Short mmCIF file of C-alpha atoms and ligand atoms in Angstrom, two decimals:
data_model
loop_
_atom_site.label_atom_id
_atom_site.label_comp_id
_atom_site.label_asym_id
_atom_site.label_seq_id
_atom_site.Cartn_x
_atom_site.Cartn_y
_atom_site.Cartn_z
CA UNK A 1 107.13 173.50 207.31
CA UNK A 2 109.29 171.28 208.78
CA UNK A 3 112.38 171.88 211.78
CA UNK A 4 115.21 169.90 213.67
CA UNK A 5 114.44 168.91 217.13
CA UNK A 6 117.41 169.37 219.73
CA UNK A 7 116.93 165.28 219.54
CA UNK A 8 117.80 165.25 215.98
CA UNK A 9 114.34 163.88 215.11
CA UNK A 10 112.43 166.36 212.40
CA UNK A 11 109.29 168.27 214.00
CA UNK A 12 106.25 168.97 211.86
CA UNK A 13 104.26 171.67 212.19
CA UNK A 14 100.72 171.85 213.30
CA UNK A 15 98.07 174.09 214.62
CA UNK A 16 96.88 173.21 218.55
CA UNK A 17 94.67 175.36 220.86
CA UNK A 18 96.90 176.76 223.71
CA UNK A 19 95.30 177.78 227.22
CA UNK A 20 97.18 180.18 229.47
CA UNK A 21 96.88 179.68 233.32
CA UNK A 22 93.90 178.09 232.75
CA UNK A 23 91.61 180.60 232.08
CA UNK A 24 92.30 182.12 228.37
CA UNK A 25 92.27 179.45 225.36
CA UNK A 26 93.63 180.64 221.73
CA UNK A 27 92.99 178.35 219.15
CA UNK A 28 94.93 177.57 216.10
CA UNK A 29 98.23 178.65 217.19
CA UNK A 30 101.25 176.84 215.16
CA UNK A 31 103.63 174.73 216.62
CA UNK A 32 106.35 172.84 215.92
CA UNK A 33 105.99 169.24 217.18
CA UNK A 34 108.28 166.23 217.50
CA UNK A 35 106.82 163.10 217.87
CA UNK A 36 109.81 161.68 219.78
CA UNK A 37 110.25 163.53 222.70
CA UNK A 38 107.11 165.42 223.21
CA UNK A 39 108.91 168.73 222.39
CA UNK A 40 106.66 171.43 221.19
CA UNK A 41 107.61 175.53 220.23
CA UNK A 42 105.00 178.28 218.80
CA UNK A 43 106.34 179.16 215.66
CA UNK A 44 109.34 181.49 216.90
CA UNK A 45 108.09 184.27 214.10
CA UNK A 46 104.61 184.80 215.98
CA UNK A 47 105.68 183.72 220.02
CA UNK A 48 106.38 187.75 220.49
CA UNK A 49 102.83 188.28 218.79
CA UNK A 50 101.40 185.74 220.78
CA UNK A 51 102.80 187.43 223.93
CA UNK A 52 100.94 190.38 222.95
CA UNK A 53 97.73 188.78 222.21
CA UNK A 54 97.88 187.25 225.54
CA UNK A 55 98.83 190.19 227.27
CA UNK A 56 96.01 192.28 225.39
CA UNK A 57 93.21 189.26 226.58
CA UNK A 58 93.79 189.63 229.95
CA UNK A 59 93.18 193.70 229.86
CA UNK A 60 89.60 192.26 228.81
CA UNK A 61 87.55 189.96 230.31
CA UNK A 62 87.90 186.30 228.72
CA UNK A 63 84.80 185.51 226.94
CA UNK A 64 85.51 181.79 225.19
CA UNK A 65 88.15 181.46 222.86
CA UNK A 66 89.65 183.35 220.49
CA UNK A 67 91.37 182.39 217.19
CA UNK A 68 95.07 183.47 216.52
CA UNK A 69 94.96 183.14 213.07
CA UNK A 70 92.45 186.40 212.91
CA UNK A 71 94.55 188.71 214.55
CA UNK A 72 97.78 187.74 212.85
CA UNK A 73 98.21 187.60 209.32
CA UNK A 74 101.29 185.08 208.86
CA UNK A 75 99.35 182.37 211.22
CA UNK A 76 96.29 183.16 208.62
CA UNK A 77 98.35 182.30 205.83
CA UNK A 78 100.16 179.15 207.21
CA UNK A 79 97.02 177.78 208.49
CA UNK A 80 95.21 178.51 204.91
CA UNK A 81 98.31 176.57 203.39
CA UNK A 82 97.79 173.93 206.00
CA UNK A 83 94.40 173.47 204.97
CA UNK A 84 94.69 173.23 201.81
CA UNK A 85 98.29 172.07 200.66
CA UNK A 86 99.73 168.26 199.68
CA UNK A 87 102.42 167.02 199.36
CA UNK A 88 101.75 165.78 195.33
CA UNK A 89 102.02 169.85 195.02
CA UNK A 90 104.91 170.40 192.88
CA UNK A 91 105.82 173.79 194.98
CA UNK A 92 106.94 173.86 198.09
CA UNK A 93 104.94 174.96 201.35
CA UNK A 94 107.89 177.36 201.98
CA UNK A 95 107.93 179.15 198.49
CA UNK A 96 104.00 179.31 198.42
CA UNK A 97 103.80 180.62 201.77
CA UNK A 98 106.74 183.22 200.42
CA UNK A 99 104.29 184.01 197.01
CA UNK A 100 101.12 184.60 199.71
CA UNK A 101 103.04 186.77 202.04
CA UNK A 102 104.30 189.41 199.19
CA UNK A 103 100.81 189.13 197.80
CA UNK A 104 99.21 189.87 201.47
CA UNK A 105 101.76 192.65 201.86
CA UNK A 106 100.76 194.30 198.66
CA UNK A 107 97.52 194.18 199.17
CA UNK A 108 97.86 195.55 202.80
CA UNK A 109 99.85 198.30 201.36
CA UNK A 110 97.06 199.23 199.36
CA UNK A 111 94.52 199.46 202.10
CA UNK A 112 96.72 201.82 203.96
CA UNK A 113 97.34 203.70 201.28
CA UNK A 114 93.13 203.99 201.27
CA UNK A 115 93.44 204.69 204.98
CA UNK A 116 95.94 207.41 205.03
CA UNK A 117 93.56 209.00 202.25
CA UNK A 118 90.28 209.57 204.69
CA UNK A 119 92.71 210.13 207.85
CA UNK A 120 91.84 206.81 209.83
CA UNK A 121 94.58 206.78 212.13
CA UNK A 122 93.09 203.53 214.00
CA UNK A 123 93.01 201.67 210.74
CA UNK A 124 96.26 202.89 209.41
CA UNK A 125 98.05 201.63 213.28
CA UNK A 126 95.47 198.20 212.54
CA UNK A 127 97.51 197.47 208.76
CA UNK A 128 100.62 198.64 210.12
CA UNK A 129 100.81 196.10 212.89
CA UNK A 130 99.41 193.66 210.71
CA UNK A 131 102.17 194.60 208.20
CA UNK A 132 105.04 193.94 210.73
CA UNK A 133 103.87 190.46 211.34
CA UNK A 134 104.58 189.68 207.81
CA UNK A 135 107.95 191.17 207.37
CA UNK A 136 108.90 189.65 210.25
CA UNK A 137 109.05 186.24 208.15
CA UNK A 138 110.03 187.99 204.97
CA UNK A 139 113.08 189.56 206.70
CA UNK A 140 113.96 185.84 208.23
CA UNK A 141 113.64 183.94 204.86
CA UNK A 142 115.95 186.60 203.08
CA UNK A 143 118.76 186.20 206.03
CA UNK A 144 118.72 182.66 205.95
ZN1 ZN B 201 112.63 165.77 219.74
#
């Protein structure tokens, strides 16, 4: 997944741990980086889930550091892309990360359908919010 830096140069995109005033450290965030000017972003669809993250660690105590790409689903199926993807590969990181987000969502939709059954509000709030961090993408991709 690639981007234009206001410089002009490309930015790639990578995963980097991020540490907030110090004190609370999420790893595997993705970011956009240029290797020209030093300009980084998170990944504008997950920065307002990020927020939230951050927000919801510091209502705990921080205990060590925590991994972003558990508690959001779209970071979990970048990074497994990531991981695993080359450039040989004759699709694109954009259309397979497109495939494994309707696949994620249909398979999410399926476990709240199994929540909804037995009355597990918690769970069914748990797969909804997971839910939204996918369409969030979906909704971008289809507008651009
Ligand atoms: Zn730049």
């Amino acid at each position: 997944m690639r981007k234009h830096c206001h410089c002009g140069q490309m930015m790639n995109l990578g995963f980097r741990l991020v540490i907030f005033e110090g004190i609370y450290e999420i790893d595997r965030v993705p970011i956009y980086e240029c290797e020209d000017c030093s300009y980084y972003e998170v990944l504008p669809e997950v920065k307002s889930d990020l927020t939230d993250m951050l927000s919801e660690l510091k209502k705990k105590q921080p205990n060590g550091r925590v991994y972003f790409t558990e508690m959001n689903e779209l970071a979990d199926l970048i990074f497994g892309i990531y991981r695993q993807w080359n450039r040989t590969e004759s699709a694109s990181f954009e259309s397979l990360l497109e495939q494994q987000c309707e696949e994620r969502i249909n398979l999410l939709l399926d476990l709240y359908g199994g929540a909804k059954n037995i009355g597990d509000l918690e769970w069914m709030n748990e797969i909804s919010k997971r839910l939204s961090q996918l369409s969030k993408y979906v909704k971008n991709r289809q507008l651009s």
